[in-house]
Amino acid sequence: MGRIKSFWIPASPKRLKVLPWFIAAGAVLIISLVSFTMRGAAFSATVGVLVSIAIAIYAVIAHCCGFKCTYKPAFVLRRTAQLLVCVFLILIIVAECLIFSGFNSDTDTHADYAILMGAGLYGSTPSLALQTRMEAAKIWLDQNPSSIIVVSGGKGDDENLTEADAMYQWLTGQGISSDRILKEDTARDSVQNIRFSLDMLERHIGRSIEGQKVAVITNDFHLYRSRELVRAENCEPVGVSSTVPIFAYQLSNLFREFFSVLFMWMRL
């Protein structure tokens, strides 16, 4: 019987090198388990555990298919696994390149209207992501004294108040007039943040803002998707970026944002 040649891992038992795959799976698993101890990283940690399991399964499939055999289902299974890994890697590369391309604020950030995207609260305490967003919003409002802003975010299961209320309280406590702030406190995700906020702005000013500039204030890793969501509502997005200054936290957010971008592509 002829030997099935491998695509990535040599088919001969003497040349099989599955150990690096198991090492990679173990490394991803350890990093994921450590991430569970970080606030706001549960989703990424869970996905990391699943990825480590997938890597280990692939290594087992590669090892089992490495011996001389003509068992067609095993061959098809291995090639299918390789194809899925290739597609997944391509999607990660494309999505992360787009995410990184949107990291920076626009050169001209002036707009008559803005949306401050909500983020998690720990009880009543803003998460690091939300805190940096609010600080960026304060700077933007000082630079655009005649503009109004919608603070958008509903109430999570483990939150004591809505994200909109938390942002409103913080901004007014920093000296921003309450007349310049609209509260949208029902949104549960980024799509609703944008859509509900634009509807509120139009009701507030009594006319359509289609085609007009709308600033969207959020974290750098979230800015590409936020711009695209504003553009999908037929407005011109103006990006205002804030940065989370902790590498591990940023890495977790980038990983989670990849899946959010995929869902956005499927919905738009």
PDB file of C-alpha atoms in Angstrom:
ATOM      1  CA  MET A   1       0.000   0.000   0.000  1.00  0.00           C
ATOM      2  CA  GLY A   2       1.210   3.493  -0.774  1.00  0.00           C
ATOM      3  CA  ARG A   3       1.928   5.936   1.969  1.00  0.00           C
ATOM      4  CA  ILE A   4      -0.284   8.989   2.331  1.00  0.00           C
ATOM      5  CA  LYS A   5       1.885  12.079   2.112  1.00  0.00           C
ATOM      6  CA  SER A   6       1.195  14.796   4.630  1.00  0.00           C
ATOM      7  CA  PHE A   7       0.593  18.448   3.940  1.00  0.00           C
ATOM      8  CA  TRP A   8       2.103  19.982   7.067  1.00  0.00           C
ATOM      9  CA  ILE A   9       3.431  17.064   9.139  1.00  0.00           C
ATOM     10  CA  PRO A  10       5.515  14.290   7.467  1.00  0.00           C
ATOM     11  CA  ALA A  11       3.618  11.017   7.194  1.00  0.00           C
ATOM     12  CA  SER A  12       6.460   8.673   8.195  1.00  0.00           C
ATOM     13  CA  PRO A  13       6.349   7.671  11.892  1.00  0.00           C
ATOM     14  CA  LYS A  14      10.035   8.432  12.139  1.00  0.00           C
ATOM     15  CA  ARG A  15       9.524  11.969  10.905  1.00  0.00           C
ATOM     16  CA  LEU A  16       6.318  12.833  12.728  1.00  0.00           C
ATOM     17  CA  LYS A  17       6.755  15.967  14.806  1.00  0.00           C
ATOM     18  CA  VAL A  18       3.585  16.284  16.808  1.00  0.00           C
ATOM     19  CA  LEU A  19       5.372  17.317  20.008  1.00  0.00           C
ATOM     20  CA  PRO A  20       5.495  21.046  19.044  1.00  0.00           C
ATOM     21  CA  TRP A  21       1.727  20.974  18.512  1.00  0.00           C
ATOM     22  CA  PHE A  22       1.139  19.572  21.996  1.00  0.00           C
ATOM     23  CA  ILE A  23       3.549  22.157  23.422  1.00  0.00           C
ATOM     24  CA  ALA A  24       1.622  24.907  21.609  1.00  0.00           C
ATOM     25  CA  ALA A  25      -1.671  23.528  22.930  1.00  0.00           C
ATOM     26  CA  GLY A  26      -0.276  23.467  26.456  1.00  0.00           C
ATOM     27  CA  ALA A  27       1.046  27.023  26.186  1.00  0.00           C
ATOM     28  CA  VAL A  28      -2.301  28.353  24.928  1.00  0.00           C
ATOM     29  CA  LEU A  29      -4.093  26.456  27.694  1.00  0.00           C
ATOM     30  CA  ILE A  30      -1.838  27.892  30.425  1.00  0.00           C
ATOM     31  CA  ILE A  31      -2.222  31.449  29.109  1.00  0.00           C
ATOM     32  CA  SER A  32      -5.993  30.978  28.915  1.00  0.00           C
ATOM     33  CA  LEU A  33      -6.247  29.648  32.464  1.00  0.00           C
ATOM     34  CA  VAL A  34      -4.200  32.598  33.732  1.00  0.00           C
ATOM     35  CA  SER A  35      -6.497  34.957  31.785  1.00  0.00           C
ATOM     36  CA  PHE A  36      -9.470  33.699  33.794  1.00  0.00           C
ATOM     37  CA  THR A  37      -8.008  35.584  36.774  1.00  0.00           C
ATOM     38  CA  MET A  38      -8.189  38.908  34.851  1.00  0.00           C
ATOM     39  CA  ARG A  39     -11.319  41.034  34.888  1.00  0.00           C
ATOM     40  CA  GLY A  40     -12.973  41.303  31.507  1.00  0.00           C
ATOM     41  CA  ALA A  41     -10.997  38.431  29.951  1.00  0.00           C
ATOM     42  CA  ALA A  42     -13.390  35.515  30.552  1.00  0.00           C
ATOM     43  CA  PHE A  43     -14.567  35.327  26.936  1.00  0.00           C
ATOM     44  CA  SER A  44     -11.057  35.332  25.490  1.00  0.00           C
ATOM     45  CA  ALA A  45      -9.908  32.807  28.083  1.00  0.00           C
ATOM     46  CA  THR A  46     -12.772  30.465  27.194  1.00  0.00           C
ATOM     47  CA  VAL A  47     -12.000  30.709  23.493  1.00  0.00           C
ATOM     48  CA  GLY A  48      -8.327  30.097  24.278  1.00  0.00           C
ATOM     49  CA  VAL A  49      -9.187  26.861  26.068  1.00  0.00           C
ATOM     50  CA  LEU A  50     -11.231  25.741  23.060  1.00  0.00           C
ATOM     51  CA  VAL A  51      -8.359  26.630  20.702  1.00  0.00           C
ATOM     52  CA  SER A  52      -5.901  24.611  22.808  1.00  0.00           C
ATOM     53  CA  ILE A  53      -8.247  21.611  22.631  1.00  0.00           C
ATOM     54  CA  ALA A  54      -8.547  22.034  18.852  1.00  0.00           C
ATOM     55  CA  ILE A  55      -4.749  22.121  18.476  1.00  0.00           C
ATOM     56  CA  ALA A  56      -4.402  18.943  20.541  1.00  0.00           C
ATOM     57  CA  ILE A  57      -7.093  17.185  18.490  1.00  0.00           C
ATOM     58  CA  TYR A  58      -5.351  18.188  15.280  1.00  0.00           C
ATOM     59  CA  ALA A  59      -2.058  16.793  16.590  1.00  0.00           C
ATOM     60  CA  VAL A  60      -3.748  13.484  17.396  1.00  0.00           C
ATOM     61  CA  ILE A  61      -5.337  13.335  13.930  1.00  0.00           C
ATOM     62  CA  ALA A  62      -1.987  14.127  12.297  1.00  0.00           C
ATOM     63  CA  HIS A  63      -0.273  11.417  14.327  1.00  0.00           C
ATOM     64  CA  CYS A  64      -2.897   8.773  13.579  1.00  0.00           C
ATOM     65  CA  CYS A  65      -2.817   9.553   9.867  1.00  0.00           C
ATOM     66  CA  GLY A  66       0.960   9.485   9.755  1.00  0.00           C
ATOM     67  CA  PHE A  67       1.265   5.696   9.521  1.00  0.00           C
ATOM     68  CA  LYS A  68       1.037   3.721   6.312  1.00  0.00           C
ATOM     69  CA  CYS A  69      -2.614   3.418   5.577  1.00  0.00           C
ATOM     70  CA  THR A  70      -5.167   4.053   2.883  1.00  0.00           C
ATOM     71  CA  TYR A  71      -8.088   4.628   5.216  1.00  0.00           C
ATOM     72  CA  LYS A  72      -9.891   7.332   3.267  1.00  0.00           C
ATOM     73  CA  PRO A  73     -12.068   8.807   6.082  1.00  0.00           C
ATOM     74  CA  ALA A  74      -8.939   9.500   8.166  1.00  0.00           C
ATOM     75  CA  PHE A  75      -7.258  11.163   5.202  1.00  0.00           C
ATOM     76  CA  VAL A  76     -10.319  13.332   4.514  1.00  0.00           C
ATOM     77  CA  LEU A  77     -10.582  14.243   8.195  1.00  0.00           C
ATOM     78  CA  ARG A  78      -6.965  15.358   8.298  1.00  0.00           C
ATOM     79  CA  ARG A  79      -7.211  17.456   5.142  1.00  0.00           C
ATOM     80  CA  THR A  80     -10.450  19.003   6.407  1.00  0.00           C
ATOM     81  CA  ALA A  81      -8.759  19.948   9.670  1.00  0.00           C
ATOM     82  CA  GLN A  82      -5.876  21.512   7.750  1.00  0.00           C
ATOM     83  CA  LEU A  83      -8.282  23.492   5.550  1.00  0.00           C
ATOM     84  CA  LEU A  84     -10.219  24.798   8.554  1.00  0.00           C
ATOM     85  CA  VAL A  85      -7.007  25.881  10.277  1.00  0.00           C
ATOM     86  CA  CYS A  86      -5.879  27.699   7.101  1.00  0.00           C
ATOM     87  CA  VAL A  87      -9.223  29.513   6.771  1.00  0.00           C
ATOM     88  CA  PHE A  88      -9.176  30.458  10.459  1.00  0.00           C
ATOM     89  CA  LEU A  89      -5.636  31.859  10.209  1.00  0.00           C
ATOM     90  CA  ILE A  90      -6.498  33.869   7.084  1.00  0.00           C
ATOM     91  CA  LEU A  91      -9.554  35.348   8.806  1.00  0.00           C
ATOM     92  CA  ILE A  92      -7.484  36.272  11.869  1.00  0.00           C
ATOM     93  CA  ILE A  93      -4.834  37.999   9.726  1.00  0.00           C
ATOM     94  CA  VAL A  94      -7.374  39.978   7.676  1.00  0.00           C
ATOM     95  CA  ALA A  95      -9.530  40.971  10.654  1.00  0.00           C
ATOM     96  CA  GLU A  96      -6.617  41.964  12.899  1.00  0.00           C
ATOM     97  CA  CYS A  97      -5.022  44.035  10.093  1.00  0.00           C
ATOM     98  CA  LEU A  98      -8.287  45.957   9.744  1.00  0.00           C
ATOM     99  CA  ILE A  99      -8.585  46.355  13.511  1.00  0.00           C
ATOM    100  CA  PHE A 100      -5.029  47.725  13.753  1.00  0.00           C
ATOM    101  CA  SER A 101      -5.634  50.025  10.771  1.00  0.00           C
ATOM    102  CA  GLY A 102      -8.402  51.728  12.749  1.00  0.00           C
ATOM    103  CA  PHE A 103      -6.448  52.250  15.976  1.00  0.00           C
ATOM    104  CA  ASN A 104      -5.793  55.980  15.608  1.00  0.00           C
ATOM    105  CA  SER A 105      -8.166  58.922  15.865  1.00  0.00           C
ATOM    106  CA  ASP A 106      -9.022  60.842  12.725  1.00  0.00           C
ATOM    107  CA  THR A 107      -6.891  63.896  11.986  1.00  0.00           C
ATOM    108  CA  ASP A 108      -9.922  66.174  12.203  1.00  0.00           C
ATOM    109  CA  THR A 109     -12.181  65.044  15.041  1.00  0.00           C
ATOM    110  CA  HIS A 110     -14.656  67.949  14.908  1.00  0.00           C
ATOM    111  CA  ALA A 111     -18.323  66.993  14.689  1.00  0.00           C
ATOM    112  CA  ASP A 112     -21.581  68.388  15.977  1.00  0.00           C
ATOM    113  CA  TYR A 113     -22.587  65.045  17.455  1.00  0.00           C
ATOM    114  CA  ALA A 114     -20.798  62.215  19.225  1.00  0.00           C
ATOM    115  CA  ILE A 115     -21.512  58.782  20.633  1.00  0.00           C
ATOM    116  CA  LEU A 116     -19.637  57.513  23.673  1.00  0.00           C
ATOM    117  CA  MET A 117     -19.671  53.719  23.493  1.00  0.00           C
ATOM    118  CA  GLY A 118     -20.407  51.943  26.743  1.00  0.00           C
ATOM    119  CA  ALA A 119     -18.245  49.256  28.345  1.00  0.00           C
ATOM    120  CA  GLY A 120     -18.449  47.093  31.426  1.00  0.00           C
ATOM    121  CA  LEU A 121     -18.921  48.121  35.035  1.00  0.00           C
ATOM    122  CA  TYR A 122     -17.763  46.180  38.076  1.00  0.00           C
ATOM    123  CA  GLY A 123     -20.806  46.862  40.207  1.00  0.00           C
ATOM    124  CA  SER A 124     -20.730  50.650  40.020  1.00  0.00           C
ATOM    125  CA  THR A 125     -17.028  51.017  39.166  1.00  0.00           C
ATOM    126  CA  PRO A 126     -16.086  51.650  35.521  1.00  0.00           C
ATOM    127  CA  SER A 127     -13.845  49.064  33.901  1.00  0.00           C
ATOM    128  CA  LEU A 128     -10.483  50.224  32.592  1.00  0.00           C
ATOM    129  CA  ALA A 129     -11.875  50.215  29.054  1.00  0.00           C
ATOM    130  CA  LEU A 130     -14.794  52.455  30.053  1.00  0.00           C
ATOM    131  CA  GLN A 131     -12.602  54.779  32.125  1.00  0.00           C
ATOM    132  CA  THR A 132     -10.274  55.493  29.211  1.00  0.00           C
ATOM    133  CA  ARG A 133     -13.258  56.069  26.921  1.00  0.00           C
ATOM    134  CA  MET A 134     -14.755  58.615  29.313  1.00  0.00           C
ATOM    135  CA  GLU A 135     -11.440  60.440  29.618  1.00  0.00           C
ATOM    136  CA  ALA A 136     -11.194  60.660  25.824  1.00  0.00           C
ATOM    137  CA  ALA A 137     -14.792  61.944  25.699  1.00  0.00           C
ATOM    138  CA  LYS A 138     -13.996  64.685  28.231  1.00  0.00           C
ATOM    139  CA  ILE A 139     -11.077  65.884  26.095  1.00  0.00           C
ATOM    140  CA  TRP A 140     -13.217  65.792  22.948  1.00  0.00           C
ATOM    141  CA  LEU A 141     -16.068  67.730  24.577  1.00  0.00           C
ATOM    142  CA  ASP A 142     -13.621  70.402  25.776  1.00  0.00           C
ATOM    143  CA  GLN A 143     -12.322  70.713  22.217  1.00  0.00           C
ATOM    144  CA  ASN A 144     -15.855  70.875  20.757  1.00  0.00           C
ATOM    145  CA  PRO A 145     -17.747  73.128  23.193  1.00  0.00           C
ATOM    146  CA  SER A 146     -20.893  73.441  21.058  1.00  0.00           C
ATOM    147  CA  SER A 147     -21.333  69.722  20.374  1.00  0.00           C
ATOM    148  CA  ILE A 148     -23.617  67.255  22.128  1.00  0.00           C
ATOM    149  CA  ILE A 149     -22.901  63.651  23.032  1.00  0.00           C
ATOM    150  CA  VAL A 150     -24.940  60.498  23.541  1.00  0.00           C
ATOM    151  CA  VAL A 151     -23.666  58.204  26.277  1.00  0.00           C
ATOM    152  CA  SER A 152     -24.864  54.732  25.325  1.00  0.00           C
ATOM    153  CA  GLY A 153     -24.984  51.541  27.343  1.00  0.00           C
ATOM    154  CA  GLY A 154     -27.540  49.409  29.144  1.00  0.00           C
ATOM    155  CA  LYS A 155     -27.288  47.509  32.412  1.00  0.00           C
ATOM    156  CA  GLY A 156     -25.493  44.173  32.633  1.00  0.00           C
ATOM    157  CA  ASP A 157     -26.435  41.382  35.024  1.00  0.00           C
ATOM    158  CA  ASP A 158     -23.567  42.178  37.402  1.00  0.00           C
ATOM    159  CA  GLU A 159     -23.865  45.970  37.150  1.00  0.00           C
ATOM    160  CA  ASN A 160     -25.560  48.180  39.749  1.00  0.00           C
ATOM    161  CA  LEU A 161     -26.546  50.885  37.260  1.00  0.00           C
ATOM    162  CA  THR A 162     -26.654  51.394  33.539  1.00  0.00           C
ATOM    163  CA  GLU A 163     -23.420  52.195  31.736  1.00  0.00           C
ATOM    164  CA  ALA A 164     -25.124  55.345  30.430  1.00  0.00           C
ATOM    165  CA  ASP A 165     -25.807  56.522  33.995  1.00  0.00           C
ATOM    166  CA  ALA A 166     -22.195  55.830  35.000  1.00  0.00           C
ATOM    167  CA  MET A 167     -20.852  57.824  32.057  1.00  0.00           C
ATOM    168  CA  TYR A 168     -23.326  60.655  32.645  1.00  0.00           C
ATOM    169  CA  GLN A 169     -22.341  60.919  36.314  1.00  0.00           C
ATOM    170  CA  TRP A 170     -18.631  60.898  35.532  1.00  0.00           C
ATOM    171  CA  LEU A 171     -18.834  63.521  32.768  1.00  0.00           C
ATOM    172  CA  THR A 172     -21.039  65.892  34.757  1.00  0.00           C
ATOM    173  CA  GLY A 173     -18.692  65.409  37.704  1.00  0.00           C
ATOM    174  CA  GLN A 174     -15.875  66.577  35.425  1.00  0.00           C
ATOM    175  CA  GLY A 175     -17.718  69.819  34.682  1.00  0.00           C
ATOM    176  CA  ILE A 176     -19.513  68.910  31.434  1.00  0.00           C
ATOM    177  CA  SER A 177     -22.950  70.533  31.275  1.00  0.00           C
ATOM    178  CA  SER A 178     -25.830  68.070  31.514  1.00  0.00           C
ATOM    179  CA  ASP A 179     -27.526  69.957  28.652  1.00  0.00           C
ATOM    180  CA  ARG A 180     -24.884  68.542  26.304  1.00  0.00           C
ATOM    181  CA  ILE A 181     -25.407  64.903  27.303  1.00  0.00           C
ATOM    182  CA  LEU A 182     -28.135  62.529  26.153  1.00  0.00           C
ATOM    183  CA  LYS A 183     -28.552  59.178  27.902  1.00  0.00           C
ATOM    184  CA  GLU A 184     -29.298  56.061  25.859  1.00  0.00           C
ATOM    185  CA  ASP A 185     -29.597  53.323  28.479  1.00  0.00           C
ATOM    186  CA  THR A 186     -31.077  50.306  26.675  1.00  0.00           C
ATOM    187  CA  ALA A 187     -28.368  49.168  24.235  1.00  0.00           C
ATOM    188  CA  ARG A 188     -26.942  45.691  24.805  1.00  0.00           C
ATOM    189  CA  ASP A 189     -24.255  45.578  22.117  1.00  0.00           C
ATOM    190  CA  SER A 190     -22.295  47.829  19.758  1.00  0.00           C
ATOM    191  CA  VAL A 191     -24.869  47.616  16.968  1.00  0.00           C
ATOM    192  CA  GLN A 192     -27.574  48.866  19.320  1.00  0.00           C
ATOM    193  CA  ASN A 193     -25.219  51.506  20.764  1.00  0.00           C
ATOM    194  CA  ILE A 194     -24.909  53.112  17.340  1.00  0.00           C
ATOM    195  CA  ARG A 195     -28.444  52.590  16.069  1.00  0.00           C
ATOM    196  CA  PHE A 196     -30.258  53.663  19.242  1.00  0.00           C
ATOM    197  CA  SER A 197     -27.956  56.661  19.742  1.00  0.00           C
ATOM    198  CA  LEU A 198     -28.491  57.967  16.209  1.00  0.00           C
ATOM    199  CA  ASP A 199     -32.255  57.581  16.623  1.00  0.00           C
ATOM    200  CA  MET A 200     -32.068  59.534  19.875  1.00  0.00           C
ATOM    201  CA  LEU A 201     -30.038  62.295  18.247  1.00  0.00           C
ATOM    202  CA  GLU A 202     -32.566  62.647  15.432  1.00  0.00           C
ATOM    203  CA  ARG A 203     -35.462  62.844  17.894  1.00  0.00           C
ATOM    204  CA  HIS A 204     -33.544  65.415  19.946  1.00  0.00           C
ATOM    205  CA  ILE A 205     -32.758  67.772  17.060  1.00  0.00           C
ATOM    206  CA  GLY A 206     -35.980  67.045  15.138  1.00  0.00           C
ATOM    207  CA  ARG A 207     -34.396  66.146  11.793  1.00  0.00           C
ATOM    208  CA  SER A 208     -32.377  63.486  10.040  1.00  0.00           C
ATOM    209  CA  ILE A 209     -28.602  63.448  10.469  1.00  0.00           C
ATOM    210  CA  GLU A 210     -28.030  61.107   7.532  1.00  0.00           C
ATOM    211  CA  GLY A 211     -24.786  61.979   5.759  1.00  0.00           C
ATOM    212  CA  GLN A 212     -23.518  64.142   8.628  1.00  0.00           C
ATOM    213  CA  LYS A 213     -20.381  63.649  10.692  1.00  0.00           C
ATOM    214  CA  VAL A 214     -20.811  61.723  13.928  1.00  0.00           C
ATOM    215  CA  ALA A 215     -17.861  61.214  16.245  1.00  0.00           C
ATOM    216  CA  VAL A 216     -17.618  57.787  17.845  1.00  0.00           C
ATOM    217  CA  ILE A 217     -15.518  57.613  21.020  1.00  0.00           C
ATOM    218  CA  THR A 218     -14.216  54.226  22.061  1.00  0.00           C
ATOM    219  CA  ASN A 219     -11.070  52.171  22.632  1.00  0.00           C
ATOM    220  CA  ASP A 220      -8.565  51.774  19.815  1.00  0.00           C
ATOM    221  CA  PHE A 221      -9.234  48.038  19.368  1.00  0.00           C
ATOM    222  CA  HIS A 222     -12.961  48.805  19.016  1.00  0.00           C
ATOM    223  CA  LEU A 223     -12.685  51.780  16.666  1.00  0.00           C
ATOM    224  CA  TYR A 224     -12.620  49.961  13.305  1.00  0.00           C
ATOM    225  CA  ARG A 225     -15.886  48.170  14.033  1.00  0.00           C
ATOM    226  CA  SER A 226     -17.524  51.270  15.500  1.00  0.00           C
ATOM    227  CA  ARG A 227     -16.674  53.312  12.402  1.00  0.00           C
ATOM    228  CA  GLU A 228     -18.145  50.624  10.158  1.00  0.00           C
ATOM    229  CA  LEU A 229     -21.353  50.508  12.193  1.00  0.00           C
ATOM    230  CA  VAL A 230     -21.773  54.289  11.924  1.00  0.00           C
ATOM    231  CA  ARG A 231     -21.103  54.094   8.190  1.00  0.00           C
ATOM    232  CA  ALA A 232     -23.735  51.353   7.867  1.00  0.00           C
ATOM    233  CA  GLU A 233     -26.288  53.832   9.267  1.00  0.00           C
ATOM    234  CA  ASN A 234     -25.446  56.286   6.425  1.00  0.00           C
ATOM    235  CA  CYS A 235     -23.505  58.728   8.578  1.00  0.00           C
ATOM    236  CA  GLU A 236     -19.879  59.818   8.237  1.00  0.00           C
ATOM    237  CA  PRO A 237     -17.865  58.396  11.148  1.00  0.00           C
ATOM    238  CA  VAL A 238     -15.222  60.424  12.959  1.00  0.00           C
ATOM    239  CA  GLY A 239     -13.034  58.185  15.091  1.00  0.00           C
ATOM    240  CA  VAL A 240     -11.834  59.276  18.541  1.00  0.00           C
ATOM    241  CA  SER A 241      -9.534  56.705  20.100  1.00  0.00           C
ATOM    242  CA  SER A 242      -8.550  55.818  23.652  1.00  0.00           C
ATOM    243  CA  THR A 243      -5.921  53.270  24.685  1.00  0.00           C
ATOM    244  CA  VAL A 244      -5.955  50.656  27.434  1.00  0.00           C
ATOM    245  CA  PRO A 245      -2.386  50.815  28.812  1.00  0.00           C
ATOM    246  CA  ILE A 246      -2.096  47.153  29.904  1.00  0.00           C
ATOM    247  CA  PHE A 247      -0.662  44.737  27.327  1.00  0.00           C
ATOM    248  CA  ALA A 248      -2.347  41.564  28.610  1.00  0.00           C
ATOM    249  CA  TYR A 249      -5.731  43.318  28.774  1.00  0.00           C
ATOM    250  CA  GLN A 250      -5.214  44.739  25.282  1.00  0.00           C
ATOM    251  CA  LEU A 251      -4.262  41.310  23.918  1.00  0.00           C
ATOM    252  CA  SER A 252      -7.429  39.802  25.351  1.00  0.00           C
ATOM    253  CA  ASN A 253      -9.555  42.558  23.819  1.00  0.00           C
ATOM    254  CA  LEU A 254      -7.919  42.147  20.404  1.00  0.00           C
ATOM    255  CA  PHE A 255      -8.696  38.434  20.469  1.00  0.00           C
ATOM    256  CA  ARG A 256     -12.311  39.025  21.470  1.00  0.00           C
ATOM    257  CA  GLU A 257     -12.705  41.811  18.902  1.00  0.00           C
ATOM    258  CA  PHE A 258     -11.723  39.387  16.129  1.00  0.00           C
ATOM    259  CA  PHE A 259     -14.887  37.360  16.742  1.00  0.00           C
ATOM    260  CA  SER A 260     -16.984  40.522  17.019  1.00  0.00           C
ATOM    261  CA  VAL A 261     -15.683  41.683  13.628  1.00  0.00           C
ATOM    262  CA  LEU A 262     -16.613  38.316  12.104  1.00  0.00           C
ATOM    263  CA  PHE A 263     -20.156  38.619  13.459  1.00  0.00           C
ATOM    264  CA  MET A 264     -20.338  42.190  12.114  1.00  0.00           C
ATOM    265  CA  TRP A 265     -19.337  41.043   8.625  1.00  0.00           C
ATOM    266  CA  MET A 266     -22.099  38.424   8.705  1.00  0.00           C
ATOM    267  CA  ARG A 267     -24.732  40.939   9.864  1.00  0.00           C
ATOM    268  CA  LEU A 268     -23.926  43.924   7.642  1.00  0.00           C
TER     269      LEU A 268
END
